[in-house]
CSV table of C-alpha atoms in Angstrom, one decimal:
chain,number,residue,atom,x,y,z
A,1,MET,CA,-18.2,-7.3,8.9
A,2,LEU,CA,-16.4,-7.8,5.6
A,3,LEU,CA,-13.2,-8.9,7.2
A,4,LYS,CA,-14.4,-10.9,10.3
A,5,ASP,CA,-11.7,-13.3,11.5
A,6,LYS,CA,-9.1,-12.0,9.0
A,7,VAL,CA,-5.6,-10.9,9.9
A,8,ALA,CA,-4.1,-8.1,7.9
A,9,ILE,CA,-0.5,-6.8,7.7
A,10,ILE,CA,-0.1,-3.1,6.7
A,11,THR,CA,3.4,-2.0,5.8
A,12,GLY,CA,4.2,1.7,6.5
A,13,GLY,CA,1.0,1.9,8.5
A,14,ALA,CA,2.1,3.9,11.5
A,15,GLY,CA,1.6,7.4,10.0
A,16,VAL,CA,-1.7,8.4,11.6
A,17,ASN,CA,-2.6,10.7,8.6
A,18,GLY,CA,-1.5,8.2,6.0
A,19,LEU,CA,-3.2,5.7,3.7
A,20,GLY,CA,-2.0,2.7,5.7
A,21,PHE,CA,-3.5,3.9,9.0
A,22,ALA,CA,-6.7,4.9,7.4
A,23,SER,CA,-6.9,1.4,5.9
A,24,ALA,CA,-6.1,0.0,9.3
A,25,ARG,CA,-9.0,1.8,11.0
A,26,MET,CA,-11.4,0.7,8.3
A,27,MET,CA,-10.3,-2.9,8.4
A,28,THR,CA,-10.7,-3.0,12.2
A,29,ALA,CA,-14.2,-1.6,11.8
A,30,GLN,CA,-14.9,-4.5,9.4
A,31,GLY,CA,-13.7,-7.1,11.9
A,32,ALA,CA,-10.0,-7.6,11.0
A,33,ARG,CA,-7.2,-8.0,13.4
A,34,VAL,CA,-4.5,-5.6,12.1
A,35,VAL,CA,-0.7,-5.7,12.2
A,36,ILE,CA,0.9,-2.3,11.8
A,37,LEU,CA,4.4,-2.8,10.4
A,38,ASP,CA,6.8,0.1,10.3
A,39,LEU,CA,10.3,1.4,11.2
A,40,GLU,CA,11.2,1.7,14.9
A,41,LYS,CA,11.1,5.5,14.8
A,42,ALA,CA,7.4,5.3,13.7
A,43,GLN,CA,6.5,3.4,16.9
A,44,PRO,CA,4.2,0.8,15.3
A,45,ALA,CA,3.3,-0.9,18.6
A,46,SER,CA,2.0,2.4,20.1
A,47,VAL,CA,0.0,3.2,17.0
A,48,ALA,CA,-1.5,-0.3,16.9
A,49,ALA,CA,-2.5,0.0,20.5
A,50,THR,CA,-4.7,2.9,19.7
A,51,LEU,CA,-6.8,0.5,17.6
A,52,GLY,CA,-7.3,-1.9,20.4
A,53,ALA,CA,-5.5,-4.7,22.4
A,54,GLN,CA,-6.2,-7.3,19.8
A,55,HIS,CA,-4.1,-5.6,17.2
A,56,MET,CA,-0.3,-5.7,16.8
A,57,GLY,CA,2.6,-3.5,16.0
A,58,VAL,CA,5.8,-4.9,14.5
A,59,VAL,CA,9.1,-3.1,13.8
A,60,ALA,CA,10.6,-4.1,10.5
A,61,ASP,CA,12.4,-2.7,7.5
A,62,VAL,CA,10.7,-3.8,4.2
A,63,THR,CA,14.0,-3.3,2.3
A,64,ASN,CA,15.6,-6.1,4.3
A,65,LYS,CA,14.5,-9.6,3.5
A,66,ALA,CA,15.5,-11.1,6.9
A,67,SER,CA,13.6,-8.3,8.6
A,68,CYS,CA,10.5,-9.1,6.6
A,69,GLU,CA,10.7,-12.8,7.3
A,70,ALA,CA,11.2,-12.2,11.1
A,71,ALA,CA,8.2,-9.9,11.2
A,72,VAL,CA,6.0,-12.5,9.5
A,73,LYS,CA,7.2,-15.2,11.9
A,74,ALA,CA,6.3,-12.9,14.8
A,75,VAL,CA,2.8,-12.3,13.4
A,76,LEU,CA,2.1,-16.0,12.8
A,77,ALA,CA,3.3,-16.8,16.3
A,78,LYS,CA,0.8,-14.3,17.8
A,79,MET,CA,-2.0,-14.2,15.3
A,80,GLY,CA,-1.9,-17.8,13.9
A,81,GLN,CA,-2.6,-16.7,10.3
A,82,ILE,CA,-2.1,-14.0,7.6
A,83,ASP,CA,-5.0,-13.4,5.3
A,84,ILE,CA,-4.2,-9.9,3.9
A,85,LEU,CA,-1.0,-8.0,3.0
A,86,PHE,CA,-1.3,-4.3,2.2
A,87,ASN,CA,2.0,-3.3,0.6
A,88,ASN,CA,1.6,0.4,1.5
A,89,ALA,CA,5.2,1.5,2.4
A,90,GLY,CA,6.7,4.0,0.1
A,91,ILE,CA,8.7,7.2,-0.1
A,92,THR,CA,8.8,10.0,-2.7
A,93,GLN,CA,11.3,12.7,-3.7
A,94,PRO,CA,10.6,15.8,-5.8
A,95,ARG,CA,13.5,15.5,-8.2
A,96,LYS,CA,14.0,16.3,-11.9
A,97,THR,CA,15.6,13.7,-14.1
A,98,MET,CA,19.1,15.2,-14.0
A,99,GLU,CA,18.9,15.7,-10.2
A,100,ILE,CA,18.4,12.0,-9.4
A,101,SER,CA,21.4,10.5,-7.7
A,102,ALA,CA,22.2,6.8,-7.4
A,103,ALA,CA,21.3,7.1,-3.7
A,104,ASP,CA,18.0,8.8,-4.5
A,105,TYR,CA,17.2,6.0,-7.0
A,106,ASP,CA,18.1,3.2,-4.6
A,107,ALA,CA,16.1,4.8,-1.7
A,108,VAL,CA,12.9,5.1,-3.7
A,109,MET,CA,13.1,1.8,-5.5
A,110,ASP,CA,14.1,-0.1,-2.4
A,111,VAL,CA,11.1,0.9,-0.3
A,112,SER,CA,8.3,0.8,-3.0
A,113,LEU,CA,9.5,-2.0,-5.2
A,114,ARG,CA,11.9,-4.2,-3.3
A,115,GLY,CA,9.8,-3.8,-0.2
A,116,ALA,CA,6.7,-5.1,-2.0
A,117,LEU,CA,8.6,-8.1,-3.3
A,118,PHE,CA,10.2,-9.0,0.0
A,119,MET,CA,7.0,-8.7,2.1
A,120,SER,CA,5.0,-10.7,-0.5
A,121,GLN,CA,7.7,-13.4,-0.5
A,122,ALA,CA,7.5,-13.5,3.3
A,123,VAL,CA,3.7,-14.0,3.5
A,124,LEU,CA,3.2,-16.2,0.5
A,125,PRO,CA,4.1,-19.5,2.2
A,126,ALA,CA,1.6,-19.0,4.9
A,127,MET,CA,-1.1,-18.0,2.4
A,128,ARG,CA,-0.3,-21.0,0.2
A,129,GLU,CA,-0.6,-23.4,3.1
A,130,ARG,CA,-4.2,-22.2,3.7
A,131,LYS,CA,-5.0,-21.8,0.0
A,132,GLN,CA,-6.2,-18.2,0.4
A,133,GLY,CA,-5.0,-14.7,0.6
A,134,SER,CA,-5.2,-11.1,-0.7
A,135,ILE,CA,-2.2,-8.9,-1.5
A,136,ILE,CA,-2.8,-5.3,-2.3
A,137,CYS,CA,0.0,-3.1,-3.6
A,138,THR,CA,0.1,0.7,-3.7
A,139,SER,CA,1.2,2.0,-7.0
A,140,SER,CA,0.3,5.6,-8.1
A,141,VAL,CA,-1.4,7.6,-10.9
A,142,SER,CA,2.1,8.9,-11.6
A,143,ALA,CA,3.1,5.5,-12.9
A,144,GLN,CA,0.2,5.7,-15.4
A,145,ARG,CA,0.5,9.3,-16.5
A,146,GLY,CA,4.3,9.8,-16.2
A,147,GLY,CA,4.6,11.8,-13.0
A,148,GLY,CA,3.8,15.4,-13.1
A,149,ILE,CA,2.6,16.1,-9.5
A,150,LEU,CA,5.2,15.7,-6.7
A,151,GLY,CA,7.4,12.6,-7.2
A,152,GLY,CA,10.4,12.5,-9.6
A,153,PRO,CA,10.8,10.1,-12.5
A,154,HIS,CA,12.3,7.5,-10.3
A,155,TYR,CA,9.2,7.5,-8.2
A,156,SER,CA,7.0,7.0,-11.3
A,157,ALA,CA,9.4,4.2,-12.3
A,158,ALA,CA,9.2,2.5,-8.9
A,159,LYS,CA,5.4,2.6,-8.9
A,160,ALA,CA,5.2,1.3,-12.5
A,161,GLY,CA,7.4,-1.5,-11.4
A,162,VAL,CA,4.9,-2.3,-8.6
A,163,LEU,CA,2.2,-2.7,-11.3
A,164,GLY,CA,4.3,-5.2,-13.2
A,165,LEU,CA,5.3,-7.1,-10.1
A,166,ALA,CA,1.7,-7.4,-8.9
A,167,ARG,CA,0.3,-8.5,-12.2
A,168,ALA,CA,3.0,-11.2,-12.6
A,169,MET,CA,2.4,-12.4,-9.0
A,170,ALA,CA,-1.3,-12.5,-9.7
A,171,ARG,CA,-0.7,-14.9,-12.6
A,172,GLU,CA,1.5,-17.1,-10.6
A,173,CYS,CA,-0.5,-17.2,-7.3
A,174,GLY,CA,-4.1,-17.5,-8.6
A,175,VAL,CA,-3.9,-21.3,-8.6
A,176,ASP,CA,-3.4,-21.1,-4.8
A,177,ASN,CA,-6.5,-18.8,-4.5
A,178,ILE,CA,-4.2,-15.9,-3.7
A,179,ARG,CA,-5.3,-12.6,-5.3
A,180,VAL,CA,-2.8,-9.8,-6.0
A,181,ASN,CA,-4.2,-6.4,-7.0
A,182,CYS,CA,-3.0,-2.7,-7.2
A,183,ILE,CA,-4.5,0.6,-6.2
A,184,THR,CA,-3.3,3.7,-8.0
A,185,PRO,CA,-4.1,6.7,-5.9
A,186,GLY,CA,-4.1,10.2,-7.3
A,187,LEU,CA,-3.4,13.2,-5.2
A,188,ILE,CA,-4.4,12.3,-1.6
A,189,GLU,CA,-4.2,14.7,1.3
A,190,THR,CA,-1.6,13.0,3.6
A,191,ASP,CA,1.5,14.1,5.5
A,192,ILE,CA,3.7,13.1,2.5
A,193,ASN,CA,2.5,16.1,0.5
A,194,LYS,CA,1.3,18.5,3.3
A,195,GLY,CA,2.4,22.1,2.6
A,196,LEU,CA,4.2,21.1,-0.6
A,197,ILE,CA,1.7,22.4,-3.2
A,198,PRO,CA,1.5,26.2,-3.7
A,199,GLU,CA,-2.1,27.6,-3.8
A,200,ASP,CA,-1.8,28.6,-7.5
A,201,ARG,CA,-0.6,25.2,-8.5
A,202,LEU,CA,-3.3,23.5,-6.5
A,203,SER,CA,-5.9,25.4,-8.6
A,204,ASP,CA,-4.3,24.0,-11.8
A,205,ILE,CA,-4.3,20.5,-10.4
A,206,LEU,CA,-8.0,20.7,-9.3
A,207,SER,CA,-9.0,21.9,-12.8
A,208,GLY,CA,-7.7,18.6,-14.1
A,209,ILE,CA,-9.7,16.5,-11.6
A,210,PRO,CA,-13.4,16.1,-12.6
A,211,MET,CA,-14.4,15.6,-9.0
A,212,ASN,CA,-12.7,18.9,-8.2
A,213,ARG,CA,-11.1,17.9,-4.9
A,214,ILE,CA,-8.1,16.3,-3.5
A,215,GLY,CA,-8.7,12.8,-2.2
A,216,GLU,CA,-8.9,11.8,1.4
A,217,PRO,CA,-7.2,8.8,3.0
A,218,ASN,CA,-10.5,7.1,3.6
A,219,ASP,CA,-11.2,7.3,-0.2
A,220,VAL,CA,-8.3,5.0,-0.7
A,221,ALA,CA,-9.0,2.9,2.5
A,222,GLY,CA,-12.5,1.9,1.2
A,223,CYS,CA,-10.9,0.5,-2.0
A,224,VAL,CA,-8.3,-1.4,0.0
A,225,VAL,CA,-11.0,-3.0,2.1
A,226,PHE,CA,-12.9,-3.9,-1.1
A,227,LEU,CA,-9.8,-5.7,-2.5
A,228,ALA,CA,-9.1,-7.3,0.8
A,229,SER,CA,-12.6,-8.7,1.2
A,230,ASP,CA,-14.6,-11.4,-0.6
A,231,LEU,CA,-16.5,-8.7,-2.4
A,232,SER,CA,-13.6,-8.8,-4.9
A,233,LYS,CA,-13.0,-12.6,-4.7
A,234,TYR,CA,-12.9,-12.9,-8.5
A,235,CYS,CA,-10.6,-9.9,-9.0
A,236,THR,CA,-6.9,-10.5,-9.5
A,237,GLY,CA,-4.3,-8.6,-11.4
A,238,ILE,CA,-6.4,-5.5,-11.6
A,239,THR,CA,-5.5,-1.9,-11.2
A,240,LEU,CA,-8.1,0.1,-9.2
A,241,ASP,CA,-7.8,3.8,-9.9
A,242,VAL,CA,-8.6,6.1,-7.0
A,243,ASN,CA,-8.0,9.6,-8.4
A,244,GLY,CA,-11.3,11.4,-8.8
A,245,GLY,CA,-11.0,11.2,-12.6
A,246,MET,CA,-7.5,12.7,-12.8
A,247,LEU,CA,-6.7,9.9,-15.2
A,248,ILE,CA,-9.5,8.4,-17.3
A,249,HIS,CA,-8.4,5.7,-19.7
C-alpha cells in the first residue's frame, strides 16, 4: 500500500479511458483517497463514486483561479489534507503553425499551463503547512521532440512550458519537502487520439518506437504512482519519460 492514508487530487480525471482515471484506479489500489476534479459535463462525482464511497468528485475549471481555490477548500473540508496533486488536465489540437488562431493558442495554453499553475498555487499552502507533498505534472514527448504526432506547435509549447514551470517550482518548494516532477508520455491509447491515426501512419510511428507498441494508460499510471509515493522521495525536478523508447536522449 504505497499511498496508504494519502489524499490525491487528479485534474481532468473523469475520462474513464484517460490517464487521469487510470492513475486514480491505481492510486486507490495503493490505499489513497482520490479526488476526481473535472468540468461539470464530465460528471466527476459520478465517476469518483465508481471507485468507492470514500472518494470524491469535484466540479472545477482549472483555468479559473477562484474555481481551483474553491475546489481545494472543499477537498480540505471533507478529506482534511492534500498529499498529492496530479496536474493531468490538458487538451490538444491538430493544427499547423499557420492555422493556429489566438483562440486556439489560448485554449491549449490555458488548460495545460495556466491550469497547472493555478492548481499548484491552490494546494501549496496546505502542503507547506504539513511540510510534505508531491505534485506531478503531465508534459509530453512532443515538448521534447518538437511535436510530430497529433498536437500542433502550440500544444508542444504548452507542454514545454509545463516542464519549465515544474522545474522552477521544484527548486522553490524543496525546502518545504514538496516534490514537483513531470511525466512525458509518448503516444498512449486514450480517447484523445482514438480513431485519429490512419493505419499506414501508425505503422510508421511504431517503427520509431523500440518497444513496438502504443502505450496503455496503466503504463503512465504506474509512473504517476511511483512519483506520488515515497519510493521517489529523493526525486524532484525530474522528467520521467514514458514513451517506449520513442525518444531516447
